[in-house]
Amino acid sequence: GNSVTQMEGPVTLSEEAFLTINCTYTATGYPSLFWYVQYPGEGLQLLLKATKADDKGSNKGFEATYRKETTSFHLEKGSVQVSDSAVYFCALSDVDTGNQFYFGTGTSLTVIP
Amino acid sequence: DAMVIQNPRYQVTQFGKPVTLSCSQTLNHNVMYWYQQKSSQAPKLLFHYYDKDFNNEADTPDNFQSRRPNTSFCFLDIRSPGLGDAAMYLCATSRGTGGVPGELFFGEGSRLTVL
């Protein structure tokens, strides 16, 4: 079946540090991969996505590359800011399973000045 | 402007007292989803509607029901809330037109407390 395994948190970084949040997936078909972000008190919102192998999604300085050979979609940012403090969810969706979305457990990031 | 609106944002109910959470969308999306999110856990899909077609997850308790009277609105009914049903309930929509899966658009959630 489909599943997402995400790096456990919480993660605490100093401002301008490099961020990596690991995400690996298991899928029966050819899924699309997503990173969602949840800021305190808000709903989830799409951060970036990739729909096929070797695609790179990017937004707000964050990047993730769809690696089929390692079944991974790690999130990276070169220099985090305090405003990046949030919970990050890796997710996949597959047309073979009726476009259902499968989420990882989330990684809480706190950036300190 | 908010595109997926959930009401109420906070709901307190008593053990066993029915509660209804509502979700409306201005995106005209085909698919509407209800997720349950407990602290430090992944959102768990309860059910979704593709237009009027209702799709229940196999492990969703019978205590949870849903209605979608039209494209814009979807309701989550919890018939007899237990303490274990205290959670954040997230509504989401997607186009669902086939092909590459589109993104989910989430509301801000309704936090349910059961006393």
mmCIF file of C-alpha atoms in Angstrom:
data_model
loop_
_atom_site.group_PDB
_atom_site.id
_atom_site.type_symbol
_atom_site.label_atom_id
_atom_site.label_comp_id
_atom_site.label_asym_id
_atom_site.label_seq_id
_atom_site.Cartn_x
_atom_site.Cartn_y
_atom_site.Cartn_z
ATOM 1 C CA GLY A 1 0.000 0.000 0.000
ATOM 2 C CA ASN A 2 0.858 3.674 0.055
ATOM 3 C CA SER A 3 2.612 5.290 3.005
ATOM 4 C CA VAL A 4 4.906 8.141 3.924
ATOM 5 C CA THR A 5 7.657 8.043 6.521
ATOM 6 C CA GLN A 6 8.898 11.349 7.757
ATOM 7 C CA MET A 7 11.802 12.425 9.913
ATOM 8 C CA GLU A 8 10.741 12.819 13.500
ATOM 9 C CA GLY A 9 11.038 16.124 15.238
ATOM 10 C CA PRO A 10 10.999 18.472 16.797
ATOM 11 C CA VAL A 11 13.786 20.277 14.998
ATOM 12 C CA THR A 12 15.303 23.452 16.419
ATOM 13 C CA LEU A 13 17.641 25.549 14.306
ATOM 14 C CA SER A 14 19.272 28.934 14.529
ATOM 15 C CA GLU A 15 18.350 31.538 11.967
ATOM 16 C CA GLU A 16 20.261 31.165 8.674
ATOM 17 C CA ALA A 17 21.029 27.489 9.344
ATOM 18 C CA PHE A 18 20.579 24.831 6.672
ATOM 19 C CA LEU A 19 17.441 22.698 6.908
ATOM 20 C CA THR A 20 16.823 19.149 5.775
ATOM 21 C CA ILE A 21 13.679 17.199 6.628
ATOM 22 C CA ASN A 22 13.766 13.642 5.355
ATOM 23 C CA CYS A 23 10.802 11.961 3.712
ATOM 24 C CA THR A 24 10.573 8.525 2.138
ATOM 25 C CA TYR A 25 7.547 6.897 0.617
ATOM 26 C CA THR A 26 6.068 3.576 -0.398
ATOM 27 C CA ALA A 27 3.681 3.505 -3.323
ATOM 28 C CA THR A 28 2.186 0.908 -5.597
ATOM 29 C CA GLY A 29 1.867 3.237 -8.587
ATOM 30 C CA TYR A 30 3.442 6.494 -9.703
ATOM 31 C CA PRO A 31 2.496 9.024 -7.086
ATOM 32 C CA SER A 32 2.719 12.768 -6.960
ATOM 33 C CA LEU A 33 4.605 14.071 -3.936
ATOM 34 C CA PHE A 34 3.870 17.123 -1.839
ATOM 35 C CA TRP A 35 5.131 19.138 1.096
ATOM 36 C CA TYR A 36 2.497 20.930 3.140
ATOM 37 C CA VAL A 37 3.177 23.451 5.894
ATOM 38 C CA GLN A 38 1.006 24.248 8.899
ATOM 39 C CA TYR A 39 1.692 27.514 10.691
ATOM 40 C CA PRO A 40 0.457 27.891 14.270
ATOM 41 C CA GLY A 41 -3.305 28.184 14.423
ATOM 42 C CA GLU A 42 -3.783 27.721 10.691
ATOM 43 C CA GLY A 43 -4.746 24.966 8.290
ATOM 44 C CA LEU A 44 -2.327 23.103 6.052
ATOM 45 C CA GLN A 45 -1.181 24.839 2.906
ATOM 46 C CA LEU A 46 0.770 23.545 -0.041
ATOM 47 C CA LEU A 47 4.458 24.447 0.046
ATOM 48 C CA LEU A 48 5.658 22.616 -3.072
ATOM 49 C CA LYS A 49 5.015 19.546 -5.165
ATOM 50 C CA ALA A 50 6.538 17.243 -7.792
ATOM 51 C CA THR A 51 4.570 15.000 -10.099
ATOM 52 C CA LYS A 52 7.177 12.722 -11.642
ATOM 53 C CA ALA A 53 10.644 11.328 -11.059
ATOM 54 C CA ASP A 54 13.509 13.848 -11.044
ATOM 55 C CA ASP A 55 11.119 16.802 -10.829
ATOM 56 C CA LYS A 56 12.182 19.493 -8.377
ATOM 57 C CA GLY A 57 9.542 21.444 -6.535
ATOM 58 C CA SER A 58 10.479 24.818 -5.095
ATOM 59 C CA ASN A 59 8.811 27.677 -3.258
ATOM 60 C CA LYS A 60 9.851 30.356 -0.752
ATOM 61 C CA GLY A 61 13.439 29.114 -0.808
ATOM 62 C CA PHE A 62 12.445 25.519 -0.057
ATOM 63 C CA GLU A 63 13.270 22.722 -2.492
ATOM 64 C CA ALA A 64 12.588 19.008 -2.793
ATOM 65 C CA THR A 65 13.508 16.576 -5.561
ATOM 66 C CA TYR A 66 11.449 13.498 -6.442
ATOM 67 C CA ARG A 67 13.935 10.606 -6.283
ATOM 68 C CA LYS A 68 12.367 7.417 -7.533
ATOM 69 C CA GLU A 69 15.516 5.331 -7.069
ATOM 70 C CA THR A 70 15.612 6.101 -3.342
ATOM 71 C CA THR A 71 11.843 6.681 -2.964
ATOM 72 C CA SER A 72 12.567 9.985 -1.277
ATOM 73 C CA PHE A 73 11.399 13.589 -1.333
ATOM 74 C CA HIS A 74 13.572 15.401 1.192
ATOM 75 C CA LEU A 75 12.806 19.033 1.969
ATOM 76 C CA GLU A 76 15.720 21.496 2.055
ATOM 77 C CA LYS A 77 16.276 25.177 2.628
ATOM 78 C CA GLY A 78 19.632 26.870 2.596
ATOM 79 C CA SER A 79 18.944 29.565 5.183
ATOM 80 C CA VAL A 80 15.943 29.326 7.492
ATOM 81 C CA GLN A 81 14.175 32.292 9.046
ATOM 82 C CA VAL A 82 12.162 32.653 12.226
ATOM 83 C CA SER A 83 9.050 32.901 10.072
ATOM 84 C CA ASP A 84 9.668 29.335 8.814
ATOM 85 C CA SER A 85 8.734 27.946 12.241
ATOM 86 C CA ALA A 86 5.862 25.578 11.528
ATOM 87 C CA VAL A 87 4.967 21.914 11.145
ATOM 88 C CA TYR A 88 5.914 20.358 7.799
ATOM 89 C CA PHE A 89 4.054 17.384 6.325
ATOM 90 C CA CYS A 90 5.215 15.195 3.489
ATOM 91 C CA ALA A 91 2.394 13.623 1.477
ATOM 92 C CA LEU A 92 1.706 11.552 -1.586
ATOM 93 C CA SER A 93 -1.255 11.063 -3.841
ATOM 94 C CA ASP A 94 -1.792 8.458 -6.483
ATOM 95 C CA VAL A 95 -4.448 8.306 -9.178
ATOM 96 C CA ASP A 96 -4.476 4.530 -8.755
ATOM 97 C CA THR A 97 -5.920 4.985 -5.267
ATOM 98 C CA GLY A 98 -8.535 7.503 -6.267
ATOM 99 C CA ASN A 99 -6.472 10.596 -5.581
ATOM 100 C CA GLN A 100 -6.368 9.888 -1.876
ATOM 101 C CA PHE A 101 -3.644 11.719 0.005
ATOM 102 C CA TYR A 102 -1.366 9.965 2.477
ATOM 103 C CA PHE A 103 0.430 12.130 5.015
ATOM 104 C CA GLY A 104 3.516 11.679 7.115
ATOM 105 C CA THR A 105 3.342 12.404 10.827
ATOM 106 C CA GLY A 106 4.742 15.919 10.463
ATOM 107 C CA THR A 107 7.979 17.530 11.595
ATOM 108 C CA SER A 108 7.858 20.533 13.884
ATOM 109 C CA LEU A 109 10.468 23.163 13.101
ATOM 110 C CA THR A 110 11.399 25.992 15.447
ATOM 111 C CA VAL A 111 13.849 28.629 14.261
ATOM 112 C CA ILE A 112 15.431 30.765 16.939
ATOM 113 C CA PRO A 113 16.957 34.189 16.309
ATOM 114 C CA ASP B 1 -9.794 35.559 0.843
ATOM 115 C CA ALA B 2 -10.455 32.225 2.444
ATOM 116 C CA MET B 3 -11.514 29.588 -0.087
ATOM 117 C CA VAL B 4 -12.312 26.756 2.311
ATOM 118 C CA ILE B 5 -14.155 27.912 5.387
ATOM 119 C CA GLN B 6 -14.807 25.785 8.421
ATOM 120 C CA ASN B 7 -17.220 26.513 11.230
ATOM 121 C CA PRO B 8 -16.971 26.629 14.088
ATOM 122 C CA ARG B 9 -13.242 27.027 14.674
ATOM 123 C CA TYR B 10 -13.671 25.744 18.213
ATOM 124 C CA GLN B 11 -16.412 23.425 19.430
ATOM 125 C CA VAL B 12 -16.894 22.155 22.955
ATOM 126 C CA THR B 13 -19.389 19.379 23.506
ATOM 127 C CA GLN B 14 -20.318 16.939 26.217
ATOM 128 C CA PHE B 15 -19.714 13.241 26.061
ATOM 129 C CA GLY B 16 -22.416 11.710 23.889
ATOM 130 C CA LYS B 17 -23.916 14.993 22.708
ATOM 131 C CA PRO B 18 -24.124 15.161 18.906
ATOM 132 C CA VAL B 19 -22.094 17.761 17.097
ATOM 133 C CA THR B 20 -22.000 19.012 13.509
ATOM 134 C CA LEU B 21 -19.052 20.689 11.855
ATOM 135 C CA SER B 22 -19.461 22.523 8.587
ATOM 136 C CA CYS B 23 -17.257 23.246 5.614
ATOM 137 C CA SER B 24 -17.907 25.484 2.646
ATOM 138 C CA GLN B 25 -15.800 26.135 -0.428
ATOM 139 C CA THR B 26 -15.731 28.817 -3.110
ATOM 140 C CA LEU B 27 -13.444 26.855 -5.448
ATOM 141 C CA ASN B 28 -16.145 24.753 -7.118
ATOM 142 C CA HIS B 29 -14.011 21.674 -6.570
ATOM 143 C CA ASN B 30 -15.397 18.211 -7.193
ATOM 144 C CA VAL B 31 -13.844 16.537 -4.184
ATOM 145 C CA MET B 32 -14.289 17.364 -0.514
ATOM 146 C CA TYR B 33 -12.471 15.532 2.256
ATOM 147 C CA TRP B 34 -12.726 15.277 6.021
ATOM 148 C CA TYR B 35 -9.583 14.534 7.991
ATOM 149 C CA GLN B 36 -9.116 13.978 11.703
ATOM 150 C CA GLN B 37 -5.845 15.246 13.154
ATOM 151 C CA LYS B 38 -4.777 14.426 16.688
ATOM 152 C CA SER B 39 -1.843 16.029 18.399
ATOM 153 C CA SER B 40 1.527 15.189 16.817
ATOM 154 C CA GLN B 41 -0.096 12.819 14.325
ATOM 155 C CA ALA B 42 -0.685 12.829 10.609
ATOM 156 C CA PRO B 43 -4.095 13.889 9.339
ATOM 157 C CA LYS B 44 -6.225 10.773 9.019
ATOM 158 C CA LEU B 45 -8.750 10.591 6.199
ATOM 159 C CA LEU B 46 -12.263 9.838 7.450
ATOM 160 C CA PHE B 47 -14.133 10.040 4.146
ATOM 161 C CA HIS B 48 -14.440 12.023 0.975
ATOM 162 C CA TYR B 49 -17.020 12.961 -1.617
ATOM 163 C CA TYR B 50 -16.336 12.930 -5.330
ATOM 164 C CA ASP B 51 -19.276 15.060 -6.427
ATOM 165 C CA LYS B 52 -22.167 13.196 -4.793
ATOM 166 C CA ASP B 53 -20.353 9.893 -4.497
ATOM 167 C CA PHE B 54 -19.500 9.160 -0.892
ATOM 168 C CA ASN B 55 -16.312 7.209 -0.090
ATOM 169 C CA ASN B 56 -15.893 5.993 3.448
ATOM 170 C CA GLU B 57 -12.552 4.800 4.781
ATOM 171 C CA ALA B 58 -12.765 1.241 6.049
ATOM 172 C CA ASP B 59 -11.649 2.146 9.556
ATOM 173 C CA THR B 60 -13.844 5.222 10.036
ATOM 174 C CA PRO B 61 -16.159 4.544 12.981
ATOM 175 C CA ASP B 62 -19.914 4.481 12.354
ATOM 176 C CA ASN B 63 -20.162 7.334 14.836
ATOM 177 C CA PHE B 64 -18.933 9.626 12.066
ATOM 178 C CA GLN B 65 -21.289 10.580 9.256
ATOM 179 C CA SER B 66 -21.149 13.121 6.487
ATOM 180 C CA ARG B 67 -23.495 15.018 4.218
ATOM 181 C CA ARG B 68 -22.887 16.996 1.074
ATOM 182 C CA PRO B 69 -26.102 18.763 0.100
ATOM 183 C CA ASN B 70 -24.474 20.661 -2.763
ATOM 184 C CA THR B 71 -21.090 21.352 -4.357
ATOM 185 C CA SER B 72 -20.212 24.087 -1.907
ATOM 186 C CA PHE B 73 -21.056 22.555 1.442
ATOM 187 C CA CYS B 74 -20.064 19.472 3.354
ATOM 188 C CA PHE B 75 -20.902 18.531 6.945
ATOM 189 C CA LEU B 76 -19.330 16.206 9.462
ATOM 190 C CA ASP B 77 -21.726 14.762 12.019
ATOM 191 C CA ILE B 78 -20.446 13.036 15.125
ATOM 192 C CA ARG B 79 -23.431 11.251 16.563
ATOM 193 C CA SER B 80 -22.156 10.407 20.033
ATOM 194 C CA PRO B 81 -18.757 11.964 20.674
ATOM 195 C CA GLY B 82 -16.413 10.137 22.984
ATOM 196 C CA LEU B 83 -13.315 11.455 24.699
ATOM 197 C CA GLY B 84 -11.230 9.835 21.986
ATOM 198 C CA ASP B 85 -12.903 11.967 19.328
ATOM 199 C CA ALA B 86 -11.338 15.156 20.649
ATOM 200 C CA ALA B 87 -9.185 16.358 17.767
ATOM 201 C CA MET B 88 -8.761 18.917 15.043
ATOM 202 C CA TYR B 89 -11.050 18.208 12.102
ATOM 203 C CA LEU B 90 -9.788 19.421 8.752
ATOM 204 C CA CYS B 91 -11.832 19.926 5.632
ATOM 205 C CA ALA B 92 -10.068 19.953 2.286
ATOM 206 C CA THR B 93 -10.989 20.159 -1.390
ATOM 207 C CA SER B 94 -9.394 19.223 -4.673
ATOM 208 C CA ARG B 95 -10.371 19.405 -8.335
ATOM 209 C CA GLY B 96 -10.369 15.657 -8.769
ATOM 210 C CA THR B 97 -10.638 15.795 -12.534
ATOM 211 C CA GLY B 98 -8.405 12.809 -13.097
ATOM 212 C CA GLY B 99 -4.869 12.624 -14.366
ATOM 213 C CA VAL B 100 -2.149 14.022 -12.138
ATOM 214 C CA PRO B 101 -3.466 14.565 -8.608
ATOM 215 C CA GLY B 102 -4.022 18.212 -7.844
ATOM 216 C CA GLU B 103 -3.240 19.846 -4.573
ATOM 217 C CA LEU B 104 -5.469 19.836 -1.544
ATOM 218 C CA PHE B 105 -6.854 23.121 -0.300
ATOM 219 C CA PHE B 106 -7.448 23.065 3.452
ATOM 220 C CA GLY B 107 -9.623 25.046 5.763
ATOM 221 C CA GLU B 108 -8.259 26.277 9.067
ATOM 222 C CA GLY B 109 -9.795 23.393 10.962
ATOM 223 C CA SER B 110 -12.348 22.918 13.704
ATOM 224 C CA ARG B 111 -10.970 21.946 17.079
ATOM 225 C CA LEU B 112 -13.329 19.694 18.994
ATOM 226 C CA THR B 113 -13.152 19.331 22.765
ATOM 227 C CA VAL B 114 -15.220 16.637 24.474
ATOM 228 C CA LEU B 115 -15.947 17.059 28.175
#
